[in-house]
C-alpha positions as a printed Julia matrix, in Angstrom:
477×3 Matrix{Float64}:
  -0.76  -28.36  -15.57
  -3.55  -30.18  -14.28
  -4.91  -27.35  -12.43
  -4.8   -24.84  -15.7
  -7.17  -27.67  -17.39
 -10.0   -26.7   -15.54
  -9.64  -22.87  -16.23
 -11.74  -21.6   -18.78
 -10.95  -18.81  -20.14
 -12.51  -16.7   -21.97
 -10.2   -15.34  -25.34
  -8.8   -19.21  -25.59
 -11.9   -20.61  -25.97
 -13.08  -18.58  -28.3
  -9.88  -18.93  -30.32
  -9.97  -22.4   -30.56
 -13.58  -22.35  -31.53
 -12.94  -20.31  -33.6
 -10.06  -22.76  -35.07
 -11.78  -26.28  -34.47
 -14.57  -24.92  -36.72
 -11.9   -23.53  -39.6
 -10.29  -26.88  -39.62
 -13.59  -28.05  -39.24
 -15.01  -29.06  -43.09
 -11.32  -28.2   -45.76
  -7.9   -28.65  -45.69
  -6.17  -25.29  -44.41
  -2.99  -23.81  -42.85
  -3.31  -21.6   -40.25
  -0.46  -19.24  -38.63
  -1.34  -18.24  -34.83
   1.26  -15.6   -33.67
   1.06  -14.2   -29.67
   3.62  -12.8   -27.65
   6.03  -14.8   -26.03
   4.72  -16.2   -22.59
   1.03  -15.63  -24.72
   0.45  -19.27  -23.99
   1.0   -20.82  -27.5
   2.94  -24.51  -26.16
  -0.49  -24.39  -23.8
  -3.41  -23.44  -26.63
  -1.46  -25.86  -28.67
  -1.9   -28.61  -26.59
  -5.4   -27.98  -25.5
  -6.63  -27.73  -28.9
  -5.61  -31.29  -30.03
  -6.62  -32.65  -26.26
  -9.71  -31.35  -27.03
 -11.03  -30.09  -30.46
  -9.46  -32.14  -32.48
 -10.5   -35.09  -31.38
 -11.88  -36.24  -33.89
  -8.65  -36.49  -36.45
  -5.08  -38.55  -36.38
  -3.02  -35.69  -35.02
   0.04  -35.35  -35.45
   2.22  -32.59  -32.81
   5.79  -31.39  -33.28
   7.39  -29.23  -31.44
   9.99  -27.79  -32.33
  13.8   -26.31  -31.09
  16.98  -24.4   -32.28
  19.27  -26.29  -33.9
  17.19  -28.91  -35.63
  17.86  -29.41  -39.39
  15.41  -30.06  -42.52
  15.75  -33.59  -41.82
  14.9   -34.38  -38.7
  11.74  -32.06  -39.12
  10.58  -33.97  -41.8
  11.82  -36.88  -39.88
   9.83  -36.36  -37.06
   6.35  -35.9   -38.77
   6.68  -38.73  -40.94
   6.69  -41.19  -37.88
   3.45  -39.59  -37.1
   1.98  -40.14  -39.59
   2.46  -43.64  -40.73
   3.48  -46.14  -37.9
   7.0   -48.19  -39.25
   6.77  -45.65  -42.43
   8.91  -45.99  -45.01
  10.45  -42.94  -46.79
  13.58  -40.38  -48.23
  13.74  -37.95  -45.21
  14.98  -36.02  -48.42
  12.58  -35.46  -50.58
   9.97  -33.28  -49.98
   6.85  -33.0   -47.3
   4.02  -33.35  -50.29
   6.19  -35.85  -52.0
   6.58  -38.5   -49.14
   2.6   -37.82  -47.77
   1.64  -38.4   -50.87
   3.8   -42.25  -51.43
   2.92  -43.19  -48.04
  -1.6   -42.44  -48.07
  -2.01  -43.04  -52.21
  -5.17  -43.82  -52.6
  -6.08  -43.39  -48.78
  -8.98  -41.11  -47.3
  -7.46  -39.17  -44.09
  -8.0   -36.5   -41.69
  -4.92  -35.65  -40.42
  -4.75  -32.65  -37.82
  -1.05  -31.06  -37.72
   0.19  -28.8   -35.12
   3.9   -27.11  -34.66
   4.73  -25.61  -32.22
   7.28  -22.99  -32.74
   7.62  -22.62  -35.58
   9.9   -19.96  -36.41
  12.67  -22.2   -35.97
  11.21  -23.77  -39.21
  13.31  -22.78  -42.04
  12.23  -21.28  -45.28
  12.21  -24.32  -47.12
   9.75  -26.64  -44.55
   7.89  -23.33  -44.31
   7.23  -23.99  -48.28
   7.12  -28.09  -47.94
   4.46  -26.9   -44.73
   2.89  -24.92  -47.94
   2.29  -26.89  -50.73
   0.89  -30.03  -48.43
  -1.45  -28.13  -47.34
  -2.52  -27.29  -51.09
  -1.47  -31.17  -52.59
  -4.62  -31.65  -49.52
  -6.78  -28.69  -50.81
  -7.48  -29.61  -54.28
  -8.08  -33.58  -52.92
 -11.95  -33.24  -51.08
 -11.55  -37.31  -50.38
  -8.19  -36.54  -48.19
  -8.13  -33.7   -45.53
  -5.35  -32.32  -43.59
  -5.0   -29.44  -41.35
  -1.72  -27.45  -40.68
  -1.44  -25.4   -37.54
   1.06  -23.02  -36.98
   2.49  -22.0   -33.49
   4.92  -18.43  -33.56
   6.3   -15.85  -32.38
   4.15  -12.78  -33.83
   6.27  -11.15  -36.85
   9.17  -13.63  -37.1
   6.71  -15.67  -39.8
   4.33  -13.78  -41.92
   7.36  -12.43  -44.2
   8.0   -16.09  -44.65
   4.09  -16.96  -45.24
   3.11  -13.8   -47.52
   6.83  -15.29  -49.67
   5.75  -18.49  -50.36
   1.62  -17.75  -51.05
   2.8   -15.46  -53.46
   1.22  -16.29  -56.44
  -0.85  -18.48  -56.2
  -3.61  -16.58  -55.22
  -4.72  -17.89  -51.54
  -3.35  -17.03  -48.15
  -3.23  -19.15  -45.12
  -5.17  -18.47  -42.37
  -4.11  -15.96  -39.57
  -5.42  -16.0   -36.2
  -3.9   -13.91  -33.98
  -3.85  -14.82  -28.88
  -4.67  -11.56  -27.55
  -3.78  -11.66  -24.05
  -5.35  -11.58  -21.06
  -8.25   -9.11  -20.69
  -8.27   -8.22  -16.65
 -10.43  -10.23  -15.33
  -8.95  -13.49  -16.46
  -5.88  -11.89  -14.68
  -7.99  -12.08  -11.07
  -8.65  -15.64  -12.71
  -5.87  -16.31  -13.5
  -3.14  -15.13  -10.44
  -6.37  -16.83   -7.95
  -4.87  -20.44   -9.48
  -1.58  -19.63   -8.89
  -2.29  -18.3    -5.21
  -3.64  -21.49   -4.56
  -0.57  -23.09   -5.26
   0.61  -25.27   -1.59
   4.15  -24.36   -0.37
   4.01  -20.0    -0.05
   4.46  -18.86    3.16
   1.81  -15.56    4.42
   4.43  -12.29    3.26
   5.26  -14.32    0.06
   1.61  -14.84   -0.96
   0.84  -11.44   -0.21
   3.99  -10.3    -2.07
   2.96  -12.42   -5.24
  -0.67  -10.97   -5.1
   1.42   -7.67   -5.97
   3.66   -9.03   -7.98
   1.33  -10.36  -10.32
  -1.63   -7.78  -10.07
   1.65   -5.54  -11.74
   2.98   -8.45  -14.31
   2.05   -8.4   -18.08
  -0.6    -9.94  -18.56
  -0.03  -13.13  -20.12
  -0.13  -16.7   -18.94
   3.39  -17.53  -19.76
   4.43  -14.39  -18.1
   2.12  -15.02  -14.86
   2.53  -18.45  -14.23
   6.6   -18.48  -13.83
   6.57  -16.72  -11.83
   5.25  -18.06   -8.27
   7.53  -20.81   -9.42
  10.77  -18.02   -9.09
   8.94  -16.85   -5.62
   9.57  -20.78   -4.65
  13.15  -20.53   -5.74
  13.76  -16.96   -3.54
  11.87  -18.61   -1.07
  13.18  -21.76   -0.76
  17.41  -19.49   -1.79
  16.16  -18.18    1.84
  15.08  -20.8     4.15
  18.68  -21.94    2.75
  20.13  -18.85    3.7
  18.79  -18.37    7.09
  20.04  -21.64    8.81
  24.29  -19.78    8.22
  23.28  -16.82    9.4
  23.09  -18.24   13.36
  26.52  -20.22   13.12
  28.39  -17.25   11.57
  26.97  -15.41   14.48
  27.42  -17.83   17.02
  31.32  -17.9    15.15
  31.14  -14.43   15.78
  30.99  -13.73   19.26
  33.29  -17.11   20.12
  36.41  -15.74   17.92
  35.65  -12.15   20.31
  34.59  -13.8    23.86
  38.49  -15.77   23.06
  39.61  -11.84   21.94
  38.8   -10.6    24.53
  39.98  -13.33   27.7
  43.26  -13.53   25.54
  43.5    -9.32   26.73
  42.32   -9.6    29.62
  44.44  -12.47   30.78
  47.33  -10.25   29.25
  45.99   -6.83   30.91
  46.08   -7.98   34.11
  49.69   -9.82   33.86
  51.02   -6.55   32.96
  48.85   -5.07   36.22
  50.03   -7.11   38.6
  53.9    -5.98   37.44
  53.44   -3.0    37.24
  51.19   -2.93   41.0
  54.27   -4.84   42.23
  57.39   -2.52   41.35
  54.9     0.63   42.37
  54.32   -1.15   45.44
  57.51   -1.42   46.82
  58.64    2.35   45.5
  55.8     3.53   46.69
  56.31    6.34   49.99
  54.37    5.46   53.96
  51.91    6.88   54.08
  51.17    9.64   56.54
  48.94    9.61   59.36
  45.13   10.67   58.88
  43.31   13.09   59.8
  39.09   12.86   60.17
  37.59   16.32   60.19
  35.52   15.92   63.46
  32.57   19.2    61.94
  29.21   18.84   61.77
  28.15   19.29   57.72
  26.1    22.04   56.67
  22.55   22.3    56.93
  20.67   21.1    53.71
  18.49   23.81   51.52
  15.5    23.16   50.75
  14.26   25.52   47.49
  10.94   24.48   48.11
   8.13   27.95   48.76
  11.34   30.8    48.89
   9.8    32.15   45.58
   5.68   31.58   46.89
   4.4    34.45   47.96
   7.04   37.12   48.39
   6.49   40.44   46.77
   9.93   41.6    47.1
  11.4    39.68   44.55
   9.18   40.14   41.27
   9.08   44.04   42.31
  10.08   46.11   39.56
   9.82   42.99   37.01
   6.39   42.34   34.63
   3.63   39.68   35.53
   2.81   37.39   33.6
  -0.15   35.52   33.15
  -0.44   31.72   31.89
  -3.72   31.89   29.88
  -6.95   29.48   30.49
  -7.0    28.16   26.79
  -2.53   27.13   27.74
  -4.13   25.17   30.89
  -7.59   24.11   28.53
  -5.09   23.39   25.79
  -2.46   20.55   28.69
  -5.32   19.01   29.55
  -6.84   18.56   26.18
  -3.51   17.61   24.73
  -3.92   19.71   22.56
  -1.75   22.48   20.98
  -3.25   25.64   19.43
  -1.28   27.14   16.39
  -1.59   31.56   18.23
   0.21   30.25   21.86
   3.63   28.0    22.49
   3.19   25.29   23.69
   3.26   25.19   27.72
   5.25   22.76   29.57
   2.99   21.96   33.21
   0.45   23.7    34.63
  -0.24   22.86   38.42
  -3.36   24.04   40.31
  -1.27   27.32   41.15
  -0.87   28.1    38.15
  -4.13   28.38   37.69
  -4.95   29.95   40.83
  -2.51   32.77   39.78
  -4.47   33.6    36.43
  -7.55   32.8    38.51
  -6.34   35.77   40.47
  -6.04   38.03   37.52
  -8.82   37.52   35.8
 -10.35   38.28   38.91
  -7.99   41.65   38.75
  -9.18   42.88   35.84
 -13.41   42.02   35.81
 -13.25   44.64   38.89
 -11.94   47.27   35.84
 -14.85   45.86   33.06
 -17.57   43.33   32.71
 -16.16   41.22   30.27
 -12.76   39.68   30.04
 -11.93   38.84   26.22
  -9.97   35.58   25.78
  -6.15   35.81   24.69
  -2.8    34.65   25.69
  -2.26   37.22   27.99
  -4.44   39.71   29.85
  -3.71   43.44   28.93
  -5.59   46.1    29.33
  -6.18   46.16   25.65
  -7.91   43.3    25.26
 -10.54   44.32   28.09
 -13.36   45.71   26.27
 -16.34   47.87   28.68
 -20.06   47.26   26.83
 -22.6    50.35   27.7
 -25.25   49.01   25.28
 -28.35   48.04   27.1
 -29.18   44.44   27.59
 -31.64   42.68   25.8
 -35.12   41.57   26.68
 -34.62   38.04   26.41
 -34.71   36.22   29.4
 -31.04   34.94   29.66
 -31.7    32.19   32.3
 -33.82   30.26   30.21
 -31.23   30.94   27.56
 -28.88   29.43   29.69
 -30.52   26.79   30.78
 -31.48   25.36   27.1
 -27.32   26.98   26.3
 -26.47   24.45   28.46
 -28.69   20.86   26.89
 -27.53   21.93   23.14
 -23.73   21.52   25.09
 -23.75   18.59   26.44
 -25.74   16.8    23.94
 -22.64   17.61   21.34
 -19.61   15.29   20.74
 -16.53   15.57   22.95
 -14.77   15.65   20.06
 -16.38   18.37   18.67
 -14.61   21.33   19.14
 -15.99   25.3    18.89
 -14.38   28.91   19.8
 -14.64   30.94   22.7
 -15.25   34.46   22.96
 -15.18   35.78   26.7
 -15.83   35.34   29.96
 -17.49   37.57   31.9
 -18.45   37.51   35.63
 -21.93   37.98   35.01
 -25.09   36.99   33.03
 -25.45   40.21   32.01
 -21.98   41.21   30.67
 -22.04   37.64   28.82
 -25.47   39.11   26.99
 -24.44   42.88   26.65
 -21.48   41.29   24.95
 -23.57   39.48   22.72
 -25.68   42.26   21.77
 -22.64   44.3    20.56
 -20.87   41.97   19.06
 -24.23   41.54   16.88
 -23.33   37.13   17.93
 -26.99   36.15   18.73
 -25.95   31.75   17.75
 -23.99   32.45   20.53
 -24.19   30.34   23.23
 -23.38   31.31   27.03
 -21.99   28.77   29.78
 -21.49   29.47   33.64
 -18.68   28.17   35.76
 -16.84   27.47   38.67
 -13.27   28.8    38.93
 -11.78   29.43   42.68
 -14.77   29.57   44.14
 -16.93   32.34   41.87
 -19.4    32.05   38.2
 -18.25   32.83   35.42
 -20.43   32.81   32.7
 -18.48   31.55   29.14
 -19.69   32.45   26.01
 -18.65   29.99   22.9
 -19.78   29.41   19.29
 -19.86   26.99   16.6
 -20.03   23.1    16.72
 -16.77   22.42   14.47
 -15.9    18.58   13.95
 -12.38   19.38   13.38
 -10.04   22.14   14.66
  -8.82   22.77   11.56
 -12.03   23.53   10.28
 -12.01   25.34   13.92
  -9.53   27.58   13.09
 -10.88   28.26    9.12
 -13.99   29.52   11.19
 -11.91   31.3    13.36
 -10.0    33.16   10.58
 -13.44   34.56    9.11
 -14.32   35.71   12.4
 -15.23   39.55   12.16
 -11.55   42.02   12.7
 -14.26   43.0    15.96
 -14.13   39.95   16.91
 -10.16   38.71   15.87
  -8.72   41.53   18.03
 -10.31   39.08   21.5
  -8.37   36.57   19.9
 -10.41   33.87   20.11
  -9.15   30.74   20.73
 -10.31   27.33   20.37
 -11.9    24.83   23.13
 -13.01   21.55   23.24
 -16.71   20.41   24.39
 -14.74   17.38   26.51
 -13.28   20.02   28.49
 -16.79   22.74   28.33
 -18.85   19.78   29.63
 -16.1    19.35   31.76
 -16.33   22.96   33.25
 -20.35   23.14   33.27
 -20.75   19.98   35.96
 -17.89   22.09   38.3
């Protein structure tokens, strides 16, 4: 409550200021209603402490089970000290007797007024009307009650008088007020970091009412304390289980070893004398070394289909990427790369251009007979090299073809009208290759999308993704 006093919330300040203004000059009965947890008790105390300092204060906090006599007694004892009254008389009669011929200014605040009986509500209404008829006597009654529980009773007692009680609603917090109230609650001590994070999430999800928000840290602290009380029991339980298991294992081993000793004694007495042992002194056969048995032997693969691992699979293994169009390869070695390069050389002798693909077959080779462009392809090769090196290594390009001459690469670019393609030179197995690539894509997903949008002629060549890190490595090679 001490920390709560220093927190000014706009909605509550406006409500209490309005009540203060209404009660300043005349007598009234004011009904403030709000949902459970809307802070009615806090508002009642705050109003008396900060907004009703210029009058005599009377506070009644009702509880279930109290009678009208108890309520009258608690009220009248605060009106006049050492008061003499008949607790069965109405409040109006007792106040008129106790405060006769006196000028007074009283502020009566009743919390949980829904616990009052209709009879006492009628007496409070009559007392407010009596004070209103005597301007020298000012008496204001402020009732704090749950929403909807006093409206019918007040309407009934005020019927026919031409005057209705003043009714005000206690609204829920706004989002900004919830954050301010939550920050105030988060400063409470005794909560560790996980509990604070959990409490922060619960505060944001709870109803925007001060009573609901104020009870969450208390529940969190109770849960934390109960967990701390339960934690010491866990090692004790674990230790007890371990001791029981050790004792059971020891008993089992002791009984089992005893039975084995008895059975071994009986078995030893019954076993015959073993025969003489013969030692085989023949030398062991030589170890078989399977390494290199199939490397370079042509007779083992005659009549079988030759499978060549493609560039994209080797590059994908190096770059740790799995291509959509090619199955994942488990291991790539220098011998595999050499075999693939030999196959590429054999295909190059038949055609100047080798199109990319999973397995190089004659259908993947495209012979281009169109004339070479008159552009200075040597200057383009140097310019493309600088452009490719400047791209981020994490980006991707699409490889369209691999040729063994710059002229063949130029013919390929001209024939397929991919003038935005770039060419770079690399060396594989001491042979020069000219690689045709296109595009600069930040992610592999973008590159695959553009790949699927290429012309049918280029898609038949099965272009594949290559990272710019690999391109830079091949240029440096």
